[in-house]
CSV table of C-alpha atoms and ligand atoms in Angstrom, one decimal:
chain,number,residue,atom,x,y,z
A,52,MET,CA,-15.3,17.4,6.1
A,53,THR,CA,-18.0,19.9,5.2
A,54,ARG,CA,-15.2,22.3,4.0
A,55,LEU,CA,-13.6,19.6,2.0
A,56,ARG,CA,-16.8,18.4,0.4
A,57,ALA,CA,-17.5,22.0,-0.7
A,58,LEU,CA,-14.3,21.8,-2.7
A,59,VAL,CA,-15.3,18.7,-4.6
A,60,PRO,CA,-17.5,20.3,-7.2
A,61,LEU,CA,-14.7,22.7,-7.9
A,62,LEU,CA,-11.9,20.2,-8.1
A,63,ARG,CA,-13.4,16.9,-9.3
A,64,PRO,CA,-13.6,16.4,-13.0
A,65,THR,CA,-17.1,16.8,-14.2
A,66,ARG,CA,-19.1,13.5,-14.4
A,67,PHE,CA,-18.4,12.0,-17.7
A,68,SER,CA,-20.7,10.1,-20.1
A,69,THR,CA,-19.9,7.4,-22.6
A,70,SER,CA,-20.6,9.9,-25.4
A,71,ALA,CA,-17.8,12.2,-24.2
A,72,THR,CA,-14.7,12.6,-26.4
A,73,ALA,CA,-12.4,9.6,-26.0
A,74,PRO,CA,-8.8,10.3,-25.1
A,75,THR,CA,-6.4,9.7,-27.9
A,76,ALA,CA,-3.3,7.6,-28.0
A,77,SER,CA,-1.2,10.7,-28.3
A,78,THR,CA,-2.3,11.9,-24.9
A,79,ALA,CA,0.4,11.6,-22.3
A,80,SER,CA,0.6,8.1,-20.9
A,81,PRO,CA,1.9,7.6,-17.3
A,82,SER,CA,3.3,4.2,-18.0
A,83,ASN,CA,5.4,3.8,-21.2
A,84,GLY,CA,3.6,5.9,-23.8
A,85,THR,CA,2.9,2.9,-25.9
A,86,VAL,CA,-0.5,2.0,-24.5
A,87,ALA,CA,-3.6,4.1,-25.4
A,88,PRO,CA,-4.6,6.0,-22.3
A,89,ASP,CA,-8.1,4.5,-22.2
A,90,LYS,CA,-6.5,1.0,-22.2
A,91,GLU,CA,-3.9,1.7,-19.5
A,92,PRO,CA,-3.7,-0.8,-16.6
A,93,PHE,CA,-4.6,0.5,-13.1
A,94,SER,CA,-4.2,-0.8,-9.6
A,95,ILE,CA,-6.6,-1.0,-6.7
A,96,TYR,CA,-5.6,-0.4,-3.0
A,97,ILE,CA,-8.2,-1.6,-0.4
A,98,HIS,CA,-7.7,-0.4,3.1
A,99,TRP,CA,-9.1,-2.5,6.0
A,100,PRO,CA,-8.8,-0.2,9.1
A,101,TYR,CA,-8.8,-2.7,11.9
A,102,CYS,CA,-6.1,-4.8,13.6
A,103,SER,CA,-6.4,-7.1,16.5
A,104,SER,CA,-3.8,-5.1,18.4
A,105,LYS,CA,-1.7,-2.0,17.4
A,106,CYS,CA,2.0,-2.5,16.8
A,107,THR,CA,4.1,0.0,18.8
A,108,TYR,CA,5.7,1.4,15.6
A,109,CYS,CA,2.6,1.6,13.5
A,110,ASN,CA,1.3,4.9,12.2
A,111,PHE,CA,-1.1,3.5,9.6
A,112,ASN,CA,-4.8,4.5,9.9
A,113,LYS,CA,-5.6,1.5,12.1
A,114,TYR,CA,-8.0,0.9,14.9
A,115,VAL,CA,-8.5,-1.8,17.5
A,116,ASP,CA,-12.2,-2.4,17.9
A,117,PRO,CA,-13.6,-5.6,19.3
A,118,ASN,CA,-17.1,-4.8,17.9
A,119,VAL,CA,-16.4,-4.2,14.2
A,120,ASP,CA,-19.5,-4.4,12.0
A,121,ASN,CA,-17.8,-6.4,9.3
A,122,GLU,CA,-20.9,-6.7,7.1
A,123,ARG,CA,-21.4,-2.9,7.1
A,124,MET,CA,-17.7,-2.4,6.3
A,125,GLU,CA,-17.8,-4.8,3.5
A,126,ARG,CA,-21.0,-3.3,2.1
A,127,SER,CA,-19.4,0.1,2.2
A,128,LEU,CA,-16.3,-1.1,0.4
A,129,VAL,CA,-18.4,-2.7,-2.4
A,130,THR,CA,-20.5,0.5,-2.6
A,131,GLU,CA,-17.4,2.6,-2.9
A,132,LEU,CA,-15.8,0.3,-5.4
A,133,LYS,CA,-18.8,0.4,-7.7
A,134,SER,CA,-19.2,4.1,-7.4
A,135,GLU,CA,-15.5,4.9,-8.1
A,136,LEU,CA,-15.2,2.5,-11.0
A,137,ALA,CA,-18.2,4.3,-12.6
A,138,TYR,CA,-16.9,7.7,-11.7
A,139,TRP,CA,-13.5,7.2,-13.3
A,140,GLY,CA,-14.9,5.4,-16.3
A,141,LEU,CA,-13.4,2.1,-15.3
A,142,ASP,CA,-16.7,0.1,-15.3
A,143,GLN,CA,-16.6,-0.6,-19.0
A,144,GLY,CA,-13.7,-3.0,-18.6
A,145,ASN,CA,-11.4,-1.3,-21.1
A,146,ARG,CA,-8.6,-0.8,-18.7
A,147,PRO,CA,-7.1,-4.0,-17.2
A,148,ILE,CA,-6.4,-4.3,-13.5
A,149,ARG,CA,-2.7,-4.5,-12.9
A,150,SER,CA,-2.7,-5.4,-9.2
A,151,ILE,CA,-4.9,-5.4,-6.1
A,152,TYR,CA,-3.4,-4.6,-2.7
A,153,PHE,CA,-5.2,-5.4,0.5
A,154,GLY,CA,-3.9,-3.0,3.3
A,155,GLU,CA,-4.8,-5.5,6.0
A,156,LEU,CA,-1.0,-7.3,7.0
A,157,GLY,CA,-2.7,-8.0,11.2
A,158,ARG,CA,0.5,-9.2,12.8
A,159,ASP,CA,-0.6,-11.4,15.6
A,160,HIS,CA,1.2,-14.4,14.2
A,161,THR,CA,4.1,-16.3,15.7
A,162,PRO,CA,7.3,-17.0,13.7
A,163,SER,CA,6.1,-20.6,13.1
A,164,THR,CA,2.6,-19.5,11.8
A,165,ALA,CA,4.2,-16.9,9.6
A,166,LEU,CA,6.5,-19.6,8.1
A,167,ARG,CA,3.5,-21.9,7.6
A,168,SER,CA,1.6,-19.1,5.8
A,169,LEU,CA,4.6,-18.4,3.6
A,170,LEU,CA,4.9,-22.1,2.6
A,171,ASP,CA,1.2,-22.3,2.0
A,172,ALA,CA,1.3,-19.2,-0.2
A,173,ARG,CA,4.2,-20.5,-2.2
A,174,ALA,CA,2.4,-23.7,-2.9
A,175,VAL,CA,-0.5,-21.8,-4.4
A,176,TRP,CA,1.4,-19.0,-6.1
A,177,PRO,CA,4.9,-20.4,-6.8
A,178,GLY,CA,7.4,-17.7,-7.7
A,179,LYS,CA,5.0,-14.9,-6.7
A,180,VAL,CA,5.4,-14.7,-2.9
A,181,SER,CA,7.2,-11.8,-1.3
A,182,MET,CA,8.1,-11.2,2.3
A,183,ASP,CA,8.6,-8.0,4.3
A,184,LEU,CA,11.1,-7.7,7.1
A,185,ILE,CA,12.0,-4.8,9.4
A,186,MET,CA,15.6,-4.2,10.5
A,187,GLY,CA,16.8,-2.0,13.4
A,188,HIS,CA,14.4,-2.9,16.1
A,189,THR,CA,15.0,-2.7,19.8
A,190,GLY,CA,17.9,-4.8,21.0
A,191,GLN,CA,18.7,-6.2,17.5
A,192,THR,CA,22.4,-6.8,16.8
A,193,LEU,CA,24.1,-6.9,13.4
A,194,GLU,CA,24.5,-10.7,13.8
A,195,ASP,CA,20.8,-11.1,14.7
A,196,TRP,CA,19.8,-9.3,11.5
A,197,GLU,CA,22.2,-11.2,9.3
A,198,LYS,CA,21.0,-14.5,10.7
A,199,GLU,CA,17.3,-13.5,10.1
A,200,LEU,CA,18.0,-12.3,6.6
A,201,ARG,CA,20.0,-15.5,5.6
A,202,PHE,CA,17.2,-17.7,7.0
A,203,THR,CA,14.6,-15.7,5.1
A,204,MET,CA,16.4,-15.8,1.8
A,205,ASP,CA,16.5,-19.6,2.1
A,206,ILE,CA,12.8,-19.9,2.3
A,207,VAL,CA,11.4,-17.0,0.3
A,208,ASP,CA,10.5,-16.9,-3.4
A,209,ASP,CA,12.1,-14.2,-5.5
A,210,HIS,CA,11.1,-11.0,-3.8
A,211,LEU,CA,11.9,-9.3,-0.5
A,212,SER,CA,11.0,-5.9,0.9
A,213,LEU,CA,13.5,-5.0,3.7
A,214,TYR,CA,12.6,-1.9,5.6
A,215,HIS,CA,14.5,0.0,8.3
A,216,LEU,CA,12.3,0.7,11.3
A,217,THR,CA,11.3,4.4,11.5
A,218,VAL,CA,10.1,6.0,14.6
A,219,GLU,CA,7.0,8.0,13.7
A,220,PRO,CA,5.7,10.8,15.9
A,221,GLY,CA,2.4,9.8,17.6
A,222,THR,CA,3.2,6.1,17.9
A,223,ALA,CA,3.8,4.2,21.2
A,224,LEU,CA,7.3,3.5,20.1
A,225,HIS,CA,8.0,7.2,19.6
A,226,LYS,CA,6.8,7.9,23.1
A,227,ASP,CA,8.9,5.2,24.6
A,228,VAL,CA,12.0,6.4,22.8
A,229,VAL,CA,11.4,10.0,23.8
A,230,GLN,CA,11.0,8.9,27.5
A,231,GLY,CA,14.1,6.8,27.3
A,232,LYS,CA,12.2,3.6,28.0
A,233,THR,CA,13.5,1.9,24.9
A,234,THR,CA,16.6,2.3,22.7
A,235,LEU,CA,17.1,1.5,19.1
A,236,PRO,CA,20.3,0.8,17.1
A,237,ASP,CA,22.4,3.9,16.6
A,238,SER,CA,23.1,5.3,13.1
A,239,ASP,CA,26.4,3.5,12.8
A,240,LEU,CA,24.8,0.1,13.5
A,241,SER,CA,21.8,1.0,11.3
A,242,THR,CA,24.2,1.8,8.4
A,243,ASP,CA,26.1,-1.5,9.0
A,244,MET,CA,22.7,-3.4,8.8
A,245,TYR,CA,21.8,-1.7,5.6
A,246,GLU,CA,25.2,-2.4,4.0
A,247,ALA,CA,25.1,-6.0,5.1
A,248,THR,CA,21.6,-6.2,3.6
A,249,ILE,CA,22.9,-5.1,0.2
A,250,GLN,CA,25.9,-7.4,0.3
A,251,LEU,CA,24.0,-10.5,1.5
A,252,THR,CA,21.1,-10.1,-0.9
A,253,ARG,CA,23.6,-9.6,-3.8
A,254,GLU,CA,25.4,-12.8,-2.9
A,255,ALA,CA,22.1,-14.6,-2.9
A,256,GLY,CA,21.3,-13.4,-6.4
A,257,PHE,CA,18.9,-10.6,-5.6
A,258,GLU,CA,18.9,-7.4,-7.6
A,259,HIS,CA,18.6,-4.3,-5.4
A,260,TYR,CA,16.1,-2.6,-7.7
A,261,GLU,CA,14.7,0.0,-5.2
A,262,VAL,CA,15.9,1.4,-1.9
A,263,SER,CA,14.1,-1.3,0.2
A,264,ASN,CA,13.2,-3.8,-2.5
A,265,PHE,CA,15.1,-6.8,-3.8
A,266,ALA,CA,14.2,-9.3,-6.6
A,267,ARG,CA,15.6,-12.4,-8.2
A,268,ASN,CA,14.6,-13.4,-11.8
A,269,LYS,CA,13.1,-9.9,-12.4
A,270,ALA,CA,10.3,-10.7,-10.0
A,271,TYR,CA,9.7,-7.0,-9.4
A,272,SER,CA,6.7,-6.0,-7.3
A,273,MET,CA,3.8,-5.2,-9.6
A,274,HIS,CA,1.9,-3.1,-7.1
A,275,ASN,CA,4.7,-1.0,-5.6
A,276,SER,CA,6.4,-0.4,-9.0
A,277,GLY,CA,3.0,0.9,-10.2
A,278,HIS,CA,3.2,3.5,-7.5
A,279,TRP,CA,6.8,4.5,-8.4
A,280,PHE,CA,6.0,4.7,-12.1
A,281,GLY,CA,3.0,7.0,-11.6
A,282,ILE,CA,0.4,4.4,-12.7
A,283,ASP,CA,-3.2,5.1,-11.7
A,284,TYR,CA,-4.5,3.4,-8.6
A,285,LEU,CA,-7.9,3.5,-7.0
A,286,GLY,CA,-7.8,4.0,-3.2
A,287,LEU,CA,-10.8,2.4,-1.3
A,288,GLY,CA,-11.6,2.3,2.4
A,289,PRO,CA,-11.1,4.6,5.4
A,290,GLY,CA,-8.1,6.9,4.9
A,291,ALA,CA,-7.0,5.4,1.6
A,292,HIS,CA,-5.3,7.5,-0.9
A,293,GLY,CA,-5.4,7.1,-4.7
A,294,ARG,CA,-4.2,8.7,-7.9
A,295,MET,CA,-6.4,8.7,-10.9
A,296,SER,CA,-6.4,10.2,-14.4
A,297,HIS,CA,-9.4,12.1,-15.8
A,298,PRO,CA,-10.6,9.8,-18.6
A,299,GLN,CA,-10.7,12.6,-21.1
A,300,THR,CA,-8.1,15.2,-20.2
A,301,ARG,CA,-5.7,12.7,-18.6
A,302,GLN,CA,-5.1,15.2,-15.8
A,303,LYS,CA,-4.0,13.5,-12.6
A,304,PHE,CA,-6.0,13.7,-9.4
A,305,ARG,CA,-4.8,12.7,-6.0
A,306,THR,CA,-7.7,11.3,-4.0
A,307,PHE,CA,-7.9,10.8,-0.2
A,308,ASN,CA,-10.7,9.2,1.8
A,309,VAL,CA,-12.3,10.1,5.2
A,310,ARG,CA,-10.0,8.5,7.8
A,311,ASP,CA,-12.5,7.6,10.5
A,312,PRO,CA,-14.2,4.3,9.7
A,313,ALA,CA,-17.6,5.4,11.0
A,314,GLY,CA,-17.4,8.6,9.1
A,315,TRP,CA,-16.2,6.9,6.0
A,316,MET,CA,-19.1,4.3,6.1
A,317,HIS,CA,-21.6,7.1,6.6
A,318,GLU,CA,-20.3,8.9,3.5
A,319,CYS,CA,-20.4,5.7,1.5
A,320,GLU,CA,-24.0,5.1,2.5
A,321,GLU,CA,-25.0,8.7,1.9
A,322,GLN,CA,-23.1,9.6,-1.3
A,323,GLY,CA,-21.7,6.3,-2.5
A,324,THR,CA,-18.1,7.1,-1.7
A,325,GLY,CA,-16.0,8.0,1.3
A,326,GLN,CA,-13.8,10.3,-0.7
A,327,GLY,CA,-13.5,13.5,1.2
A,328,CYS,CA,-11.7,15.5,-1.5
A,329,ASP,CA,-9.7,14.7,-4.6
A,330,GLY,CA,-8.4,18.1,-5.1
A,331,VAL,CA,-4.7,18.0,-5.7
A,332,VAL,CA,-4.0,18.0,-9.4
A,333,TYR,CA,-0.5,17.4,-10.7
B,134,LIG,S1,-0.3,-5.3,11.9
B,134,LIG,FE1,0.4,-3.7,10.4
B,134,LIG,S2,-1.3,-2.4,10.2
B,134,LIG,FE2,-1.7,-3.6,12.0
B,134,LIG,S3,-1.0,-2.4,13.7
B,134,LIG,FE3,0.7,-3.8,13.1
B,134,LIG,S4,1.9,-2.6,11.6
B,134,LIG,FE4,0.0,-1.5,11.9
């Protein structure tokens, strides 16, 4: 951390003031080139690092802690938000917020509570509710997956994210697979599942607009598509990554926060942000 922080003065853009030269419309725009850079929308990603239990396949920066100091966490998030908005020149309100993503998704629900939440969400935001499913888990057959997918397409709005389970090193699932305690669908079955996914979603009117994402009525994901198109996003919370443009030069900076929640809160309290380094320019 000390080493990373030492890099910050070298790599971060210098603090800017409102009297600094404003970027011009001719400066490269990461979105479509038609919006002035100082008016470009940006997204916010907020990472909450705690889950009530850890899923065996999860390699996110997540912790199970029965004694979470929620108030301190929330205070730190607000501190970091204010600090980063000011730092990147976003506190003037010139650039609209495109989307806000809460990296929170604690999966201690049952199928029926998940269904109830989906229906509640659809009542509040009709046409705006997406659902994530994972295919290729232990013991799953092609028929199981097709049945689950058909059921989901009957109840979901116009967007689906359908991911294939990946076994990440360091997870409990990886350990079980290596030790032969669990087996997953082989590559043939996995391929069949993906091909069935493409066919069934097409029959149901979904457009396969990204490897794992499907939409009807052009209901593309605002947040994810922002990532794919290179639009700026502010990463807040332990371990969060971000990508921001310097307000004058438009040079892109990749940001990444301290992963450990206690360390991140300490940094927020001490220096207003838990950003360990934002040194990768591209
Ligand atoms: S609910 Fe999501 S973030 Fe939490 S442990 Fe499971 S997969 Fe990871």
